[in-house]
Tab-separated table of C-alpha atoms and ligand atoms in Angstrom:
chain	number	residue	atom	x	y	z
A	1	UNK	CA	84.125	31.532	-28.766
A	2	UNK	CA	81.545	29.543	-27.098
A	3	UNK	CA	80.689	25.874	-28.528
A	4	UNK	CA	77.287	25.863	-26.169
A	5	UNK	CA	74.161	25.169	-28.133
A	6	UNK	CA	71.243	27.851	-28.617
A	7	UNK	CA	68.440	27.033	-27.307
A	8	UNK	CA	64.709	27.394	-29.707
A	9	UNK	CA	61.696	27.172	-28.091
A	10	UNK	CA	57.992	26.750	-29.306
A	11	UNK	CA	54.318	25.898	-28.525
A	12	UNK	CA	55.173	22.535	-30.858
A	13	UNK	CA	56.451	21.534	-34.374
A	14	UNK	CA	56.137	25.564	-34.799
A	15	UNK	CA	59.336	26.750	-34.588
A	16	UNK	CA	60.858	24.606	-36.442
A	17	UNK	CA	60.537	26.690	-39.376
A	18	UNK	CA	63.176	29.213	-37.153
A	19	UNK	CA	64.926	26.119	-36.581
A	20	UNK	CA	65.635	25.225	-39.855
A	21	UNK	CA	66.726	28.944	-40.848
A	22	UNK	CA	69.066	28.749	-38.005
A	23	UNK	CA	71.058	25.624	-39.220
A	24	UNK	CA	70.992	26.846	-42.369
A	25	UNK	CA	72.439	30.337	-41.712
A	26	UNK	CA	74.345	29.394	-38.967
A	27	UNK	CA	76.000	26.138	-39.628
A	28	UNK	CA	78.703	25.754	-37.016
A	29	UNK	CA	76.188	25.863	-33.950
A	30	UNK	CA	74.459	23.473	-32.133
A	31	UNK	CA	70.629	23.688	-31.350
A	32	UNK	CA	68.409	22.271	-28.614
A	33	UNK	CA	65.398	22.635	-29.882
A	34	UNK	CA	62.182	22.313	-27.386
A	35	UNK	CA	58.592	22.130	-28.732
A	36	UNK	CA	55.824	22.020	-25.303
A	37	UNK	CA	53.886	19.900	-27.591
A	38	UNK	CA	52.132	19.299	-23.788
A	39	UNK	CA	50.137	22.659	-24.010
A	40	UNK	CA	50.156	23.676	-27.438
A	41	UNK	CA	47.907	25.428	-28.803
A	42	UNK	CA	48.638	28.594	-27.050
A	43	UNK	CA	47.006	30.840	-29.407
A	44	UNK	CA	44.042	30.965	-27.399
A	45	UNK	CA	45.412	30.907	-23.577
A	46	UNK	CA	45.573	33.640	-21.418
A	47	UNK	CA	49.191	35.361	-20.845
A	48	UNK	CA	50.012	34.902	-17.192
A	49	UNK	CA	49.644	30.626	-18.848
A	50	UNK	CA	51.869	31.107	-21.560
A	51	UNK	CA	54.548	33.272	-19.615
A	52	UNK	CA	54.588	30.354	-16.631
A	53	UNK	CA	55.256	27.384	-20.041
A	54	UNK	CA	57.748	29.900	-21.378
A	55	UNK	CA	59.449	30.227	-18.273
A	56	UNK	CA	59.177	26.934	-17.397
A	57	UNK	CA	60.752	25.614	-21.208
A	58	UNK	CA	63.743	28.432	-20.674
A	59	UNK	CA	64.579	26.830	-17.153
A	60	UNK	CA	64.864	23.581	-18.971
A	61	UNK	CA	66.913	25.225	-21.821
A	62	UNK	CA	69.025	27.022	-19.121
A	63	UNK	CA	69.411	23.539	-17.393
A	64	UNK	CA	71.000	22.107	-20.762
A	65	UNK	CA	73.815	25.044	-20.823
A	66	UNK	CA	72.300	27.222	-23.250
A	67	UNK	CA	74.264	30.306	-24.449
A	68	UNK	CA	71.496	32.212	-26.209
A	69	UNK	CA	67.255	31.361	-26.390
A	70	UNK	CA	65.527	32.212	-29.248
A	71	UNK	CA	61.797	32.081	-28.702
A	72	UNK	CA	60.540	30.308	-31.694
A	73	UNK	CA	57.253	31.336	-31.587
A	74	UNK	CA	55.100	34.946	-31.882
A	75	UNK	CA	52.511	33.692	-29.378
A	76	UNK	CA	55.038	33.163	-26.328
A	77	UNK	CA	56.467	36.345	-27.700
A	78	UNK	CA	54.164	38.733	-27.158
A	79	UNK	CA	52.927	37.335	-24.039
A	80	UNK	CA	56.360	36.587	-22.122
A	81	UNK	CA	59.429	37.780	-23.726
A	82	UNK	CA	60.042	40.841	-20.994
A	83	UNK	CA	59.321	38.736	-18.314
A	84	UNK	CA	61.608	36.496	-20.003
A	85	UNK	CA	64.400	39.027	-19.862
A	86	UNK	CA	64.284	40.378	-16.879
A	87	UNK	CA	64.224	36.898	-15.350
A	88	UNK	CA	67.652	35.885	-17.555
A	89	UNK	CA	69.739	39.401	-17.745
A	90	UNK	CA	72.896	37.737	-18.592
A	91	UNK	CA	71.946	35.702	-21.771
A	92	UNK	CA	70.604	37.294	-25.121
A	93	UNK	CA	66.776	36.365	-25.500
A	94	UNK	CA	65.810	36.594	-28.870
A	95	UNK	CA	61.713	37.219	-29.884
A	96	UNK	CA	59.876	36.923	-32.978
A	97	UNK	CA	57.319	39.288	-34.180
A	98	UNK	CA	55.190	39.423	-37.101
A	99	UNK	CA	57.129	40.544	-40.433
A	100	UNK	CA	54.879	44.000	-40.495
A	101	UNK	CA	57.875	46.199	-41.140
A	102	UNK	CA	59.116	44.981	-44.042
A	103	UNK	CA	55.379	44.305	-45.358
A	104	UNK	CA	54.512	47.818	-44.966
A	105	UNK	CA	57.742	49.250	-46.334
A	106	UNK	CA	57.547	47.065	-49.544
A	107	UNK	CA	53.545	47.198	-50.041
A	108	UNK	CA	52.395	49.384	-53.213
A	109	UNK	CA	48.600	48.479	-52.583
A	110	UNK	CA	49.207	49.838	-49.064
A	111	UNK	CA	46.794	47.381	-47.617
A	112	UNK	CA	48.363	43.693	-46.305
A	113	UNK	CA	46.994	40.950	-44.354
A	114	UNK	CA	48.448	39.734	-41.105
A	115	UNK	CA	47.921	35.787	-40.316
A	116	UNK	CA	48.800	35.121	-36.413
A	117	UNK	CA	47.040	33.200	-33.504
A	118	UNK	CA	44.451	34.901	-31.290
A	119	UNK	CA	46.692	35.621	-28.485
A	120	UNK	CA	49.257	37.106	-30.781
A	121	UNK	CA	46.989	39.852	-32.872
A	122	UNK	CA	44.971	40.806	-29.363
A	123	UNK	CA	48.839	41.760	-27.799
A	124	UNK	CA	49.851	45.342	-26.665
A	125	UNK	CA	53.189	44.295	-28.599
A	126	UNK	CA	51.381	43.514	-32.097
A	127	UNK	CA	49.226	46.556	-31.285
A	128	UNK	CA	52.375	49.079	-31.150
A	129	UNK	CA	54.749	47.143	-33.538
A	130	UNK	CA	51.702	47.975	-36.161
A	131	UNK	CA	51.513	51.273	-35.407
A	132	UNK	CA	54.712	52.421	-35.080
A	133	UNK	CA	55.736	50.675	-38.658
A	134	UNK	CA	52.506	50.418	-40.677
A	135	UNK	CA	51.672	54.193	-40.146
A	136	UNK	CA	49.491	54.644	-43.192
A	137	UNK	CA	48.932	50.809	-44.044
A	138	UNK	CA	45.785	49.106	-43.747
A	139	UNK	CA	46.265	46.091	-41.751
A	140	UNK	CA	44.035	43.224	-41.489
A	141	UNK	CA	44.096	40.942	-39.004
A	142	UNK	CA	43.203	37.421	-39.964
A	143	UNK	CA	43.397	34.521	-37.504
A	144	UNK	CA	44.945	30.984	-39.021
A	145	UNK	CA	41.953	28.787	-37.552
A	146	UNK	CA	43.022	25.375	-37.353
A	147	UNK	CA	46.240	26.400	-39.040
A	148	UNK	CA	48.888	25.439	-35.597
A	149	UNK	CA	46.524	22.156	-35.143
A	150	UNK	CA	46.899	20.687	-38.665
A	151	UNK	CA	50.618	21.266	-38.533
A	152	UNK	CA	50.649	19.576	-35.079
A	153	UNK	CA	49.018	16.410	-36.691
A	154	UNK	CA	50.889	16.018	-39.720
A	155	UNK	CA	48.397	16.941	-42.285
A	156	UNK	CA	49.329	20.034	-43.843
A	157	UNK	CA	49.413	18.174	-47.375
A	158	UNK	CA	46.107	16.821	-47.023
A	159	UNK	CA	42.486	18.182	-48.084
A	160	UNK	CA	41.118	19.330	-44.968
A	161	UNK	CA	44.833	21.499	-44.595
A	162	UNK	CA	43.838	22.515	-48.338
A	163	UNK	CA	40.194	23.574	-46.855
A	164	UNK	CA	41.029	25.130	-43.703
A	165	UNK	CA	43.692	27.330	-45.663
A	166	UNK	CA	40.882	28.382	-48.294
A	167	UNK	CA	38.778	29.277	-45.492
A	168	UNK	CA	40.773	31.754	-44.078
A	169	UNK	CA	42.589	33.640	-47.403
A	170	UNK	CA	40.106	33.391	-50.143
A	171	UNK	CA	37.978	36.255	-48.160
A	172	UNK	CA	41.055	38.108	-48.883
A	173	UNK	CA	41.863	37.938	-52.693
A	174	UNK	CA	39.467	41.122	-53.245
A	175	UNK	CA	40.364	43.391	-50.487
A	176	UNK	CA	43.193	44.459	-52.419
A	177	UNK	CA	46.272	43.391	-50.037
A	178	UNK	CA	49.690	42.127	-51.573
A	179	UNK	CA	51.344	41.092	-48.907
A	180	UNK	CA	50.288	38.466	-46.171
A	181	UNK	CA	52.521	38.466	-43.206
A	182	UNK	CA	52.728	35.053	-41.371
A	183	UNK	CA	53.072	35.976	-38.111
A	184	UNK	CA	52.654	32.580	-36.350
A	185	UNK	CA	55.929	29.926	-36.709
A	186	UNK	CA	53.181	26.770	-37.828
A	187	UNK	CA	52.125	28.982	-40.684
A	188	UNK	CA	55.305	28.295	-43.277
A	189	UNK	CA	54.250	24.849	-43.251
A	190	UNK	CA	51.383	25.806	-45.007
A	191	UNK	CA	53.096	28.009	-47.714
A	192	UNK	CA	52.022	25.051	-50.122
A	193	UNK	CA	48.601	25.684	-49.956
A	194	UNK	CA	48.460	29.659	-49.057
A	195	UNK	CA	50.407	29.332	-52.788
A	196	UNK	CA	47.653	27.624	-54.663
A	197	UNK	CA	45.128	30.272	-53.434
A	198	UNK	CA	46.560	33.187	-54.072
A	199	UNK	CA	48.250	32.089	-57.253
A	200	UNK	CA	47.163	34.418	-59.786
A	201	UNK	CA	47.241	36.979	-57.728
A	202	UNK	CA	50.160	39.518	-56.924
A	203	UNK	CA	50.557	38.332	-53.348
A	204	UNK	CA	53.416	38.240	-52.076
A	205	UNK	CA	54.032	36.005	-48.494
A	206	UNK	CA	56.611	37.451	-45.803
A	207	UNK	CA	58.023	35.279	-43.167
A	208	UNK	CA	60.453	36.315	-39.995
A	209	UNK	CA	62.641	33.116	-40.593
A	210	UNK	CA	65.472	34.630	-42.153
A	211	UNK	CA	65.559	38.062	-40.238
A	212	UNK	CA	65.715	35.642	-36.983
A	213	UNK	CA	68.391	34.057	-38.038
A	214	UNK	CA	70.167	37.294	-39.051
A	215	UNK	CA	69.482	39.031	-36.102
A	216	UNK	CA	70.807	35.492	-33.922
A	217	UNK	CA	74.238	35.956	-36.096
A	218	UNK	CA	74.531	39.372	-34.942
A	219	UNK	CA	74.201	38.861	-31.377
A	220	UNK	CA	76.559	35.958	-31.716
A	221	UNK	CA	78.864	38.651	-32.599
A	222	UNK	CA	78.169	41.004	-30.550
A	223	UNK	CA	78.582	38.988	-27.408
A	224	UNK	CA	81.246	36.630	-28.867
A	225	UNK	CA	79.495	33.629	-28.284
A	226	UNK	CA	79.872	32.156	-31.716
A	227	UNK	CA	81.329	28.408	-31.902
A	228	UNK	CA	84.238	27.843	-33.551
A	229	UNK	CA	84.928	27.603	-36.710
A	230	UNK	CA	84.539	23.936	-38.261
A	231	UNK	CA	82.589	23.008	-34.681
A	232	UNK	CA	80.700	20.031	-35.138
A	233	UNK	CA	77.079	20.549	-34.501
A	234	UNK	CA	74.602	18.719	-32.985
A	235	UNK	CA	70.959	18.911	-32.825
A	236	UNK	CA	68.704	17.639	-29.914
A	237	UNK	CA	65.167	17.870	-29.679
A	238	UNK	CA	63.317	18.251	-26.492
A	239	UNK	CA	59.387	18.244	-25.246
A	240	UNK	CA	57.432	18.588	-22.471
A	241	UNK	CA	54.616	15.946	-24.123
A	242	UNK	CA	55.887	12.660	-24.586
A	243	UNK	CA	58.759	10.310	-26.484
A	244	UNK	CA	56.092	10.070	-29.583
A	245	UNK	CA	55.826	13.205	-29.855
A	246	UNK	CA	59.674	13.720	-29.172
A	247	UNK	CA	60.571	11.456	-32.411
A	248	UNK	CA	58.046	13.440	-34.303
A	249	UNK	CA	59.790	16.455	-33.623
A	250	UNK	CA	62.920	15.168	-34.548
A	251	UNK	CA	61.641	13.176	-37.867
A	252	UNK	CA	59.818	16.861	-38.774
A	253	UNK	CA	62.576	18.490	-38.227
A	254	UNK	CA	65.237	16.725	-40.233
A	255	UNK	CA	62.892	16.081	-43.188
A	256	UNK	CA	61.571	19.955	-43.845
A	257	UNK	CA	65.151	21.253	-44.373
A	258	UNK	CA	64.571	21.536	-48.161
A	259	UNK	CA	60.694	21.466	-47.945
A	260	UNK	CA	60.042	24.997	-46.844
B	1	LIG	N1	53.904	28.808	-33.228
B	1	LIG	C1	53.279	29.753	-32.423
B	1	LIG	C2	53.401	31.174	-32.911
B	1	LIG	O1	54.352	31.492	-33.575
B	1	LIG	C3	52.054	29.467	-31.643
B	1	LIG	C4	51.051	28.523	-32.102
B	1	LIG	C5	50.128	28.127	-30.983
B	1	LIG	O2	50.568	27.370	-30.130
B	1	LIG	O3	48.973	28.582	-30.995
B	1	LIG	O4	52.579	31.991	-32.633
């Protein structure tokens, strides 16, 4: 038993969308959630930039008394998570990668669509995740531009969120995929509008959310670190930019719960 509080970390509002599978699945544990906010976008930045933020956010997680980090975010994933390991042996380090398992096992088109930031789709990791499990799958790559940026501000309900998502999946109606992976944490924010695309179509949209939060119940087994029964939680939410940006963390966070 362990009442300690696990520890999510993203670029920004990103993770949240692990965050919120995490209370939900895993109600009895506290989270300190910490969004950079201070250098996000990392889509674009070079590794050795977003392995020294990544190390520098799990310090500050590890500071707090942590039991378990889950890195909220594909980008800082690919780029850091060995390096994150190695650096913190003794404490379970949880990644997320792109959903192309699942995608390729339940396609019937055999071609799907991978959304994910620069960094992420350019990453020996993405590289040999895809071909170890999409071995006879066409996968496209397809970059979210200006997806993790309209999140950050707020606007995924508004018409230039609408736009930008058009942009990027209409090219992809009639290249017969039916499955899009979102492979990039900001991306379920936009579900709303990837929806009124592809609706019509038989598209199908595959998220890592819930297999996070499965795979974060299992280690808490494994490792006994679970809280105790009837523990009650609290939530904390943490930056690197500043107190506005800290409150609208913590507003985004407690009103998606039921949005997603
Ligand atoms: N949320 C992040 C991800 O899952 C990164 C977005 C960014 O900062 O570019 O990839």
């Amino acid at each position: 038993m362990n009442n300690s509080a696990i520890g999510v970390y993203d670029s920004g509002f990103g993770g949240l969308s692990v965050w919120r599978e995490l209370r939900r699945a895993l109600p009895d544990e506290s989270l300190i959630y910490l969004g950079d906010g201070k250098n996000c976008p990392y889509g674009g930045r070079s590794r050795e930039e977003i392995t020294r933020f990544a190390e520098e956010a799990v310090e500050c997680l590890v500071s707090r008394g942590v039991k378990m980090v889950v890195v909220g975010c594909n980008t800082a994933t690919t780029a850091a998570v060995e390096q994150l390991r190695s650096r913190w042996q003794s404490m379970p380090i949880v990644g997320l990668e792109p959903a192309v398992k699942p995608a390729s096992l339940s396609t019937r088109t055999g071609r799907i669509a991978v959304l994910a930031t620069e960094h992420s789709l350019a990453s020996d990791m993405f590289l040999r995740t895809a071909s170890r499990y999409a071995e006879g799958v066409e996968v496209i790559k397809v970059v979210g531009e200006n997806f993790v940026e309209l999140v950050e501000q707020d606007a995924e309900n508004t018409e230039r969120a609408a736009e930008a998502v058009r942009r990027v999946i209409e090219p992809l109606l009639n290249r017969g995929i039916d499955r899009i992976v979102l492979g990039c944490t900001h991306y379920p924010f936009l579900v709303p509008q990837i929806e009124r695309v592809i609706s019509g179509h038989d598209i199908e949209i595959v998220d890592s959310g819930e297999a996070v939060a499965r795979r974060v119940a299992w280690l808490l087994d494994r490792y006994e670190l679970h809280a105790e029964r009837g523990h009650r939680p609290t939530y904390e939410f943490l930056t690197f930019a500043d107190e506005e940006y800290r409150l609208r963390l913590e507003q985004k966070a407690l009103g998606i719960k039921d949005v997603l």
